[in-house]
Amino acid sequence: MKRRTPAYINILIVLGLLLVVFYMFSQSSDFLTSKFFIGTALISIIVVFIQTAIGDLIENEKFKKLTDTEKATYVAEKKVPYFQYLWNGAFKSQSEKEEKDILIDHGFDGIMELDNQLPKWWLGLFYFGVAYCVLYISSYFLTDFAHPIKEYDQEYKEQIASVEEYMKTVPQATIETAKFSEDNVEEGRVIFETNCVTCHAAEGKGGIGPNLTDNFWINQPEKTLFKTIFYMVENGSTNNPTMQAWGKNGVLTGNDIEKVAAYVYHINQEKAPITQAQGGAAPQGTQPNWEKAAE
Ligand code: HEC
């Protein structure tokens, strides 16, 4: 008759598995105080006790059927502490009689095969692996758990939210505070190439939108060139909605407008105009007398 695993070891194993599974799903240790976890743990412990009690009953019945000598060895074996019994078991080799019982009826080159029982720890790990696999695959397909794409989306949303939160605290340039700065030209070029080239063409030589390199301007809302550019990008054109209000529509922030305005100012003032002969669009509007001071 086989010796049974004591209840306290079964309880420890069950609690260990519960901890792993709960942690896996909640990804934090908060569950330790949740009623759901405590309830599941209590019910599991009660189930272990019931299983032990049923085991005891079966053991008693089997014990009654043993011969007296078998009873004596069983009682003697049971006195050995459980862990020592396990330790001894690890080194026990089969007696010749036992080997004969499990010898499989085939061999090769004189090598015979024994139908050994699989070790309990191995079987335990195997069944745990199978159960874990079923749990994992079903939660992968039926829930949001462990889905790389969904986790990525979630983290992406969180990051965007924190960037937005941060942007709210960053002071943004306004038409009053914006100034031309050489340092903004490069970043402004990138913003221009992403948002503006479709209409104003490469280097602002003009296409659907007017040539931005010459000194002819349809719109002249401000007294200085830099502020005029800032104003146009922030508010768009009242004559022609093709030029949208990039700032008012929330596409570009005040700081982005300051940068892209620096780039447009740079191609207009610090570079030679791209004339019609060089592939630029024909001048539109009139030639203003910009105030220099506030630039
Ligand atoms: C969908 C096409 C389109 C895009 C994209 C576009 N614009 Fe324009 N833009 C126009 C048109 C058309 C006008 C002329 C508006 C008018 O007639 O009043 C214009 C006018 C302007 C003006 C004033 C020019 C003038 O002579 O009055 C500036 C400055 C300007 N755009 C800058 C930009 C910048 C910077 C961007 C990128 C952030 C941009 N635009 C993107 C079509 C566009």
Coordinates of N, CA and C in Angstrom, one line a residue, residues 71-280:
K71 N 0.5 -5.5 7.5 CA 0.1 -4.5 8.4 C 1.3 -4.0 9.2
A72 N 2.1 -4.9 9.7 CA 3.2 -4.5 10.6 C 4.2 -3.6 9.8
T73 N 4.6 -4.1 8.5 CA 5.5 -3.2 7.8 C 4.9 -1.9 7.5
Y74 N 3.6 -1.9 7.1 CA 3.0 -0.6 6.8 C 3.0 0.4 8.0
V75 N 2.7 -0.1 9.2 CA 2.7 0.7 10.4 C 4.1 1.2 10.7
A76 N 5.1 0.3 10.5 CA 6.5 0.7 10.8 C 6.9 1.8 9.8
E77 N 6.6 1.6 8.5 CA 7.0 2.6 7.5 C 6.3 3.9 7.7
K78 N 5.1 3.9 8.2 CA 4.4 5.1 8.5 C 5.0 6.0 9.6
K79 N 5.9 5.3 10.4 CA 6.5 6.0 11.5 C 7.6 6.9 11.0
V80 N 8.2 6.5 9.8 CA 9.3 7.3 9.3 C 8.7 8.7 8.8
P81 N 9.4 9.8 9.2 CA 8.9 11.1 8.8 C 8.8 11.2 7.3
Y82 N 7.8 12.0 6.8 CA 7.5 11.9 5.4 C 8.7 12.3 4.5
F83 N 9.4 13.4 4.9 CA 10.5 13.8 4.0 C 11.6 12.8 3.9
Q84 N 11.8 12.1 5.1 CA 12.8 11.1 5.1 C 12.4 9.9 4.2
Y85 N 11.1 9.6 4.2 CA 10.5 8.5 3.4 C 10.8 8.9 1.9
L86 N 10.5 10.2 1.6 CA 10.8 10.6 0.2 C 12.2 10.4 -0.2
W87 N 13.1 10.9 0.7 CA 14.5 10.8 0.5 C 15.0 9.4 0.3
N88 N 14.5 8.5 1.1 CA 14.9 7.1 1.0 C 14.4 6.5 -0.3
G89 N 13.1 7.0 -0.7 CA 12.5 6.5 -1.9 C 13.4 6.8 -3.1
A90 N 14.0 8.0 -3.1 CA 14.8 8.4 -4.2 C 16.0 7.5 -4.5
F91 N 16.4 6.8 -3.5 CA 17.6 5.9 -3.7 C 17.3 4.4 -3.7
K92 N 16.0 4.2 -3.6 CA 15.6 2.7 -3.5 C 15.6 2.1 -4.9
S93 N 16.3 1.0 -5.0 CA 16.3 0.4 -6.3 C 15.3 -0.8 -6.3
Q94 N 14.8 -1.2 -7.4 CA 13.8 -2.3 -7.4 C 14.5 -3.6 -7.1
S95 N 13.8 -4.5 -6.4 CA 14.3 -5.8 -6.1 C 14.1 -6.6 -7.4
E96 N 14.8 -7.7 -7.5 CA 14.7 -8.5 -8.7 C 13.3 -9.0 -9.0
K97 N 12.6 -9.3 -8.0 CA 11.2 -9.7 -8.2 C 10.3 -8.6 -8.8
E98 N 10.6 -7.4 -8.2 CA 9.8 -6.2 -8.7 C 10.2 -5.9 -10.2
E99 N 11.4 -6.1 -10.5 CA 11.9 -5.8 -11.9 C 11.2 -6.8 -12.8
K100 N 11.1 -8.1 -12.4 CA 10.5 -9.1 -13.3 C 9.0 -8.6 -13.6
D101 N 8.4 -8.1 -12.6 CA 7.0 -7.7 -12.8 C 6.8 -6.6 -13.9
I102 N 7.8 -5.8 -14.0 CA 7.6 -4.6 -14.9 C 8.5 -4.7 -16.1
L103 N 9.1 -5.9 -16.3 CA 9.9 -6.1 -17.5 C 9.0 -6.1 -18.8
I104 N 9.3 -5.3 -19.8 CA 8.5 -5.3 -21.0 C 9.0 -6.4 -21.9
D105 N 8.1 -7.1 -22.6 CA 8.5 -8.3 -23.3 C 9.1 -8.0 -24.6
H106 N 10.1 -7.1 -24.7 CA 10.9 -7.0 -25.9 C 12.3 -6.5 -25.5
G107 N 13.2 -6.7 -26.4 CA 14.6 -6.3 -26.0 C 15.4 -6.1 -27.3
F108 N 16.5 -5.5 -27.2 CA 17.3 -5.4 -28.4 C 18.8 -5.4 -28.0
D109 N 19.6 -6.3 -28.6 CA 21.0 -6.4 -28.2 C 21.1 -6.8 -26.8
G110 N 20.2 -7.5 -26.3 CA 20.3 -7.9 -24.9 C 19.9 -6.8 -23.9
I111 N 19.5 -5.6 -24.4 CA 19.0 -4.5 -23.5 C 17.5 -4.7 -23.3
M112 N 17.1 -4.8 -22.1 CA 15.7 -5.0 -21.8 C 15.1 -3.7 -21.3
E113 N 13.8 -3.5 -21.4 CA 13.2 -2.3 -21.0 C 12.2 -2.5 -19.8
L114 N 12.3 -1.7 -18.8 CA 11.4 -1.8 -17.7 C 10.3 -0.8 -17.8
D115 N 9.1 -1.2 -17.4 CA 8.0 -0.3 -17.5 C 7.9 0.4 -16.1
N116 N 8.8 1.3 -15.9 CA 8.8 2.0 -14.6 C 7.7 3.0 -14.5
Q117 N 7.2 3.2 -13.2 CA 6.2 4.2 -13.0 C 6.9 5.6 -13.1
L118 N 6.2 6.5 -13.7 CA 6.8 7.9 -13.8 C 6.8 8.5 -12.4
P119 N 7.9 9.2 -12.1 CA 8.0 9.8 -10.8 C 6.8 10.8 -10.6
K120 N 6.4 10.9 -9.3 CA 5.2 11.7 -9.0 C 5.5 13.2 -9.3
W121 N 6.7 13.7 -9.0 CA 7.0 15.1 -9.3 C 6.9 15.4 -10.8
W122 N 7.4 14.3 -11.6 CA 7.3 14.5 -13.0 C 5.9 14.6 -13.5
L123 N 5.1 13.7 -13.0 CA 3.7 13.7 -13.4 C 3.0 15.0 -13.0
G124 N 3.3 15.4 -11.8 CA 2.7 16.7 -11.2 C 3.0 17.8 -12.2
L125 N 4.3 17.9 -12.5 CA 4.8 19.0 -13.4 C 4.1 18.9 -14.7
F126 N 3.9 17.7 -15.2 CA 3.3 17.5 -16.5 C 1.9 18.0 -16.5
Y127 N 1.1 17.5 -15.5 CA -0.3 17.9 -15.4 C -0.4 19.4 -15.2
F128 N 0.5 20.0 -14.4 CA 0.4 21.4 -14.2 C 0.7 22.1 -15.5
G129 N 1.6 21.6 -16.3 CA 1.9 22.2 -17.6 C 0.7 22.2 -18.5
V130 N 0.0 21.0 -18.5 CA -1.1 20.9 -19.4 C -2.2 21.9 -19.0
A131 N -2.5 21.9 -17.6 CA -3.5 22.8 -17.1 C -3.1 24.3 -17.4
Y132 N -1.9 24.6 -17.2 CA -1.4 26.0 -17.4 C -1.6 26.4 -18.9
C133 N -1.3 25.4 -19.8 CA -1.4 25.6 -21.2 C -2.8 25.9 -21.6
V134 N -3.8 25.1 -21.1 CA -5.2 25.3 -21.4 C -5.6 26.7 -20.9
L135 N -5.3 27.0 -19.7 CA -5.6 28.3 -19.1 C -5.1 29.4 -19.9
Y136 N -3.8 29.3 -20.3 CA -3.1 30.4 -21.0 C -3.7 30.6 -22.4
I137 N -3.8 29.5 -23.1 CA -4.3 29.6 -24.5 C -5.8 30.2 -24.5
S138 N -6.6 29.7 -23.6 CA -8.0 30.2 -23.6 C -8.0 31.6 -23.1
S139 N -7.2 32.0 -22.2 CA -7.2 33.4 -21.8 C -6.6 34.3 -22.9
Y140 N -5.7 33.7 -23.6 CA -5.0 34.5 -24.7 C -6.1 34.8 -25.8
F141 N -6.9 33.8 -26.1 CA -7.9 34.0 -27.2 C -9.2 34.7 -26.7
L142 N -9.6 34.5 -25.5 CA -10.9 35.0 -25.0 C -10.8 36.3 -24.2
T143 N -9.6 36.6 -23.6 CA -9.5 37.8 -22.8 C -8.4 38.7 -23.4
D144 N -8.2 39.8 -22.7 CA -7.1 40.7 -23.2 C -5.7 40.3 -22.6
F145 N -5.7 39.2 -21.8 CA -4.5 38.9 -21.1 C -3.4 38.4 -22.1
A146 N -2.2 38.9 -21.8 CA -1.0 38.4 -22.5 C -1.1 38.5 -24.1
H147 N -1.8 39.5 -24.5 CA -1.9 39.8 -25.9 C -0.9 40.9 -26.3
P148 N 0.2 40.6 -27.0 CA 1.2 41.6 -27.2 C 0.6 42.8 -27.9
I149 N -0.3 42.6 -28.9 CA -0.8 43.7 -29.7 C -1.7 44.6 -28.8
K150 N -2.6 43.9 -28.0 CA -3.5 44.7 -27.1 C -2.6 45.4 -26.0
E151 N -1.6 44.7 -25.5 CA -0.8 45.4 -24.5 C -0.1 46.6 -25.1
Y152 N 0.4 46.4 -26.4 CA 1.0 47.5 -27.0 C 0.1 48.7 -27.2
D153 N -1.2 48.4 -27.6 CA -2.2 49.5 -27.8 C -2.4 50.2 -26.5
Q154 N -2.5 49.4 -25.4 CA -2.8 50.0 -24.1 C -1.6 50.9 -23.7
E155 N -0.4 50.4 -23.8 CA 0.8 51.2 -23.4 C 0.9 52.5 -24.3
Y156 N 0.6 52.3 -25.6 CA 0.6 53.4 -26.5 C -0.3 54.5 -26.1
K157 N -1.6 54.1 -25.8 CA -2.6 55.0 -25.3 C -2.1 55.8 -24.0
E158 N -1.5 55.0 -23.1 CA -1.1 55.6 -21.9 C 0.0 56.6 -22.1
Q159 N 1.0 56.2 -23.1 CA 2.1 57.2 -23.4 C 1.5 58.4 -24.0
I160 N 0.6 58.3 -25.0 CA 0.1 59.4 -25.7 C -0.6 60.3 -24.6
A161 N -1.3 59.7 -23.7 CA -2.0 60.5 -22.7 C -1.0 61.2 -21.8
S162 N 0.1 60.6 -21.5 CA 1.1 61.3 -20.6 C 1.8 62.4 -21.4
V163 N 2.0 62.1 -22.7 CA 2.6 63.2 -23.6 C 1.7 64.4 -23.6
E164 N 0.4 64.1 -23.8 CA -0.6 65.2 -23.8 C -0.6 66.0 -22.5
E165 N -0.6 65.2 -21.4 CA -0.5 65.8 -20.1 C 0.7 66.7 -19.9
Y166 N 1.8 66.2 -20.4 CA 3.1 67.0 -20.4 C 3.0 68.2 -21.2
M167 N 2.4 68.1 -22.5 CA 2.3 69.2 -23.4 C 1.5 70.3 -22.8
K168 N 0.4 69.9 -21.9 CA -0.4 71.0 -21.3 C 0.4 71.9 -20.4
T169 N 1.5 71.3 -19.8 CA 2.3 72.1 -18.9 C 3.4 72.9 -19.6
V170 N 3.7 72.5 -20.8 CA 4.8 73.2 -21.5 C 4.3 74.5 -22.1
P171 N 4.9 75.6 -21.7 CA 4.4 76.9 -22.3 C 4.5 76.9 -23.8
Q172 N 3.5 77.3 -24.4 CA 3.4 77.3 -25.9 C 3.6 78.8 -26.4
A173 N 4.3 78.9 -27.5 CA 4.5 80.2 -28.1 C 3.1 80.7 -28.6
T174 N 2.9 82.0 -28.5 CA 1.7 82.7 -29.0 C 2.2 83.7 -30.0
I175 N 1.3 84.3 -30.7 CA 1.7 85.3 -31.7 C 2.4 86.5 -31.0
E176 N 2.1 86.8 -29.8 CA 2.7 87.8 -29.0 C 4.2 87.5 -28.7
T177 N 4.4 86.2 -28.2 CA 5.7 85.8 -27.7 C 6.6 85.2 -28.8
A178 N 6.0 84.8 -29.9 CA 6.9 84.1 -30.9 C 7.9 85.0 -31.5
K179 N 9.1 84.4 -31.7 CA 10.2 85.1 -32.2 C 11.0 84.2 -33.2
F180 N 11.6 84.9 -34.2 CA 12.4 84.1 -35.2 C 13.7 83.7 -34.5
S181 N 14.0 82.4 -34.6 CA 15.3 81.9 -34.1 C 15.9 81.0 -35.1
E182 N 17.2 81.2 -35.3 CA 18.0 80.4 -36.3 C 17.9 78.9 -35.8
D183 N 17.8 78.7 -34.5 CA 17.8 77.3 -33.9 C 16.6 76.5 -34.3
N184 N 15.5 77.2 -34.7 CA 14.3 76.6 -35.0 C 14.1 76.1 -36.4
V185 N 15.1 76.6 -37.3 CA 14.9 76.4 -38.7 C 14.9 74.9 -39.1
E186 N 15.9 74.2 -38.5 CA 16.0 72.8 -38.9 C 14.7 72.0 -38.5
E187 N 14.2 72.2 -37.2 CA 13.0 71.5 -36.8 C 11.8 72.0 -37.6
G188 N 11.8 73.3 -38.0 CA 10.8 73.8 -38.8 C 10.7 73.2 -40.1
R189 N 11.9 72.9 -40.7 CA 12.0 72.3 -42.0 C 11.3 70.9 -42.0
V190 N 11.5 70.1 -40.9 CA 10.9 68.8 -40.7 C 9.3 69.0 -40.7
I191 N 8.9 70.0 -39.9 CA 7.4 70.2 -39.8 C 6.8 70.6 -41.2
F192 N 7.6 71.4 -41.9 CA 7.2 71.9 -43.2 C 7.1 70.7 -44.2
E193 N 8.1 69.9 -44.1 CA 8.1 68.7 -45.1 C 7.0 67.7 -44.8
T194 N 6.6 67.7 -43.5 CA 5.5 66.7 -43.2 C 4.1 67.3 -43.5
N195 N 4.0 68.6 -43.3 CA 2.6 69.2 -43.4 C 2.4 70.1 -44.6
C196 N 3.4 70.7 -45.1 CA 3.2 71.8 -46.0 C 3.6 71.6 -47.5
V197 N 4.6 70.7 -47.7 CA 5.1 70.6 -49.0 C 4.1 70.1 -50.1
T198 N 3.0 69.4 -49.6 CA 2.0 69.0 -50.6 C 1.4 70.2 -51.4
C199 N 1.3 71.3 -50.7 CA 0.7 72.5 -51.4 C 1.8 73.5 -51.8
H200 N 2.7 73.8 -50.8 CA 3.7 74.9 -51.1 C 4.9 74.4 -51.8
A201 N 5.0 73.0 -52.1 CA 6.1 72.4 -52.8 C 7.4 72.5 -52.1
A202 N 8.4 71.8 -52.6 CA 9.7 71.7 -51.9 C 10.3 73.1 -51.8
E203 N 10.9 73.3 -50.6 CA 11.5 74.6 -50.3 C 10.6 75.8 -50.5
G204 N 9.2 75.6 -50.5 CA 8.3 76.6 -50.5 C 8.1 77.4 -51.8
K205 N 8.6 76.7 -52.9 CA 8.6 77.4 -54.2 C 7.2 77.6 -54.8
G206 N 6.2 77.0 -54.1 CA 4.8 77.2 -54.5 C 4.2 76.2 -55.5
G207 N 2.9 75.9 -55.3 CA 2.2 75.0 -56.2 C 0.7 75.3 -56.0
I208 N 0.0 74.4 -55.3 CA -1.4 74.8 -54.9 C -1.4 76.0 -54.1
G209 N -0.5 76.1 -53.1 CA -0.3 77.2 -52.3 C 0.7 78.2 -52.9
P210 N 0.6 79.5 -52.5 CA 1.5 80.4 -53.1 C 3.0 80.2 -52.8
N211 N 3.8 80.8 -53.7 CA 5.3 80.8 -53.5 C 5.6 81.5 -52.2
L212 N 6.3 80.9 -51.3 CA 6.7 81.5 -50.0 C 8.1 82.1 -50.0
T213 N 8.8 82.0 -51.2 CA 10.1 82.5 -51.2 C 10.2 83.9 -51.7
D214 N 9.1 84.4 -52.4 CA 9.2 85.8 -52.9 C 8.7 86.8 -52.0
N215 N 8.7 88.0 -52.4 CA 8.2 89.1 -51.4 C 6.8 89.6 -51.8
F216 N 6.0 88.7 -52.4 CA 4.6 89.0 -52.7 C 3.7 88.2 -51.7
W217 N 2.8 88.9 -51.1 CA 1.9 88.3 -50.1 C 0.5 88.6 -50.3
I218 N -0.4 87.6 -50.4 CA -1.8 87.8 -50.5 C -2.3 88.3 -49.2
N219 N -1.9 87.7 -48.1 CA -2.4 88.0 -46.8 C -1.3 88.8 -46.0
Q220 N -1.7 89.9 -45.4 CA -0.8 90.7 -44.7 C -1.4 91.1 -43.4
P221 N -1.8 90.2 -42.5 CA -2.5 90.5 -41.3 C -1.7 91.2 -40.2
E222 N -0.3 91.0 -40.3 CA 0.5 91.6 -39.2 C 1.5 92.5 -39.9
K223 N 2.2 93.3 -39.0 CA 3.1 94.3 -39.5 C 4.5 93.7 -39.9
T224 N 4.8 92.6 -39.2 CA 6.1 92.0 -39.6 C 5.9 90.7 -40.3
L225 N 6.9 90.3 -41.1 CA 6.8 89.1 -41.9 C 6.7 87.9 -41.0
F226 N 7.5 87.8 -39.9 CA 7.5 86.6 -39.1 C 6.1 86.4 -38.4
K227 N 5.6 87.5 -37.9 CA 4.3 87.4 -37.3 C 3.2 87.1 -38.3
T228 N 3.3 87.6 -39.5 CA 2.4 87.3 -40.6 C 2.3 85.8 -40.8
I229 N 3.5 85.2 -40.9 CA 3.6 83.8 -41.2 C 3.0 83.0 -40.0
F230 N 3.3 83.4 -38.8 CA 2.8 82.8 -37.6 C 1.2 82.9 -37.6
Y231 N 0.8 84.1 -37.9 CA -0.7 84.3 -37.9 C -1.3 83.4 -39.0
M232 N -0.8 83.3 -40.2 CA -1.4 82.5 -41.2 C -1.4 81.0 -40.9
V233 N -0.4 80.5 -40.2 CA -0.4 79.1 -39.9 C -1.3 78.8 -38.7
E234 N -1.4 79.8 -37.8 CA -2.3 79.6 -36.7 C -3.8 79.7 -37.1
N235 N -4.1 80.7 -37.9 CA -5.5 81.0 -38.2 C -6.0 80.6 -39.6
G236 N -5.0 80.2 -40.5 CA -5.4 79.9 -41.9 C -5.8 81.1 -42.7
S237 N -6.3 80.9 -43.9 CA -6.7 82.0 -44.7 C -8.2 82.2 -44.7
T238 N -8.7 83.4 -44.6 CA -10.1 83.7 -44.6 C -10.6 83.6 -46.1
N239 N -9.7 84.0 -47.0 CA -10.1 84.0 -48.4 C -10.2 82.6 -49.0
N240 N -9.3 81.7 -48.5 CA -9.2 80.4 -49.2 C -9.0 79.3 -48.1
P241 N -10.1 78.6 -47.8 CA -10.0 77.6 -46.7 C -9.0 76.4 -47.0
T242 N -8.5 76.3 -48.3 CA -7.5 75.3 -48.6 C -6.3 75.5 -47.6
M243 N -6.0 76.7 -47.2 CA -5.0 76.9 -46.2 C -5.7 76.9 -44.9
Q244 N -5.6 75.7 -44.2 CA -6.4 75.6 -43.0 C -5.7 76.3 -41.8
A245 N -6.5 76.4 -40.7 CA -6.0 77.0 -39.5 C -5.3 75.9 -38.7
W246 N -4.0 75.7 -38.9 CA -3.2 74.6 -38.3 C -3.2 74.7 -36.8
G247 N -3.1 75.9 -36.3 CA -3.1 76.1 -34.8 C -4.4 76.0 -34.2
K248 N -5.4 76.7 -34.8 CA -6.8 76.7 -34.3 C -7.4 75.3 -34.4
N249 N -7.0 74.6 -35.4 CA -7.6 73.2 -35.6 C -6.9 72.2 -34.7
G250 N -5.9 72.6 -34.0 CA -5.2 71.7 -33.1 C -4.2 70.7 -33.8
V251 N -3.9 71.0 -35.0 CA -2.9 70.1 -35.7 C -1.5 70.4 -35.2
L252 N -1.2 71.7 -35.1 CA 0.2 72.1 -34.7 C 0.0 72.9 -33.4
T253 N 1.0 72.7 -32.5 CA 1.0 73.5 -31.3 C 1.7 74.9 -31.5
G254 N 1.6 75.8 -30.6 CA 2.2 77.1 -30.7 C 3.7 77.0 -31.0
N255 N 4.3 76.0 -30.3 CA 5.8 75.9 -30.5 C 6.1 75.3 -31.9
D256 N 5.3 74.4 -32.4 CA 5.5 73.9 -33.7 C 5.3 75.1 -34.8
I257 N 4.3 75.9 -34.5 CA 4.1 77.0 -35.5 C 5.3 78.0 -35.4
E258 N 5.8 78.2 -34.2 CA 7.0 79.1 -34.1 C 8.2 78.5 -35.0
K259 N 8.3 77.2 -34.9 CA 9.4 76.5 -35.7 C 9.2 76.6 -37.2
V260 N 7.9 76.2 -37.6 CA 7.7 76.2 -39.1 C 7.7 77.6 -39.6
A261 N 7.3 78.6 -38.8 CA 7.4 80.0 -39.2 C 8.8 80.4 -39.4
A262 N 9.7 79.9 -38.5 CA 11.1 80.2 -38.6 C 11.7 79.7 -39.9
Y263 N 11.2 78.5 -40.3 CA 11.7 77.9 -41.6 C 11.2 78.7 -42.8
V264 N 9.9 79.1 -42.7 CA 9.4 79.9 -43.9 C 10.1 81.3 -43.9
Y265 N 10.3 81.8 -42.8 CA 11.0 83.1 -42.7 C 12.4 83.0 -43.3
H266 N 13.1 81.8 -42.9 CA 14.4 81.5 -43.4 C 14.5 81.4 -44.9
I267 N 13.5 80.7 -45.5 CA 13.6 80.5 -47.0 C 13.2 81.8 -47.7
N268 N 12.4 82.7 -47.0 CA 12.0 83.9 -47.6 C 13.1 85.0 -47.5
Q269 N 13.7 85.1 -46.3 CA 14.6 86.2 -46.1 C 16.1 85.9 -46.2
E270 N 16.4 84.6 -45.9 CA 17.9 84.3 -45.9 C 18.3 83.5 -47.1
K271 N 17.3 83.3 -48.1 CA 17.7 82.7 -49.3 C 17.1 83.5 -50.5
A272 N 17.7 83.3 -51.6 CA 17.2 84.0 -52.8 C 15.8 83.4 -53.2
P273 N 14.9 84.3 -53.7 CA 13.6 83.8 -54.1 C 13.7 82.8 -55.2
I274 N 12.8 81.8 -55.2 CA 12.8 80.9 -56.4 C 11.9 81.4 -57.4
T275 N 12.5 81.9 -58.5 CA 11.7 82.6 -59.5 C 10.9 81.6 -60.4
Q276 N 10.1 82.2 -61.3 CA 9.3 81.4 -62.2 C 10.3 80.6 -63.1
A277 N 11.4 81.3 -63.5 CA 12.4 80.7 -64.4 C 13.0 79.4 -63.7
Q278 N 13.1 79.5 -62.4 CA 13.7 78.3 -61.6 C 12.6 77.3 -61.2
G279 N 11.4 77.4 -61.7 CA 10.3 76.5 -61.4 C 9.4 76.9 -60.2
G280 N 9.6 78.2 -59.8 CA 8.8 78.7 -58.7 C 7.4 79.1 -59.3

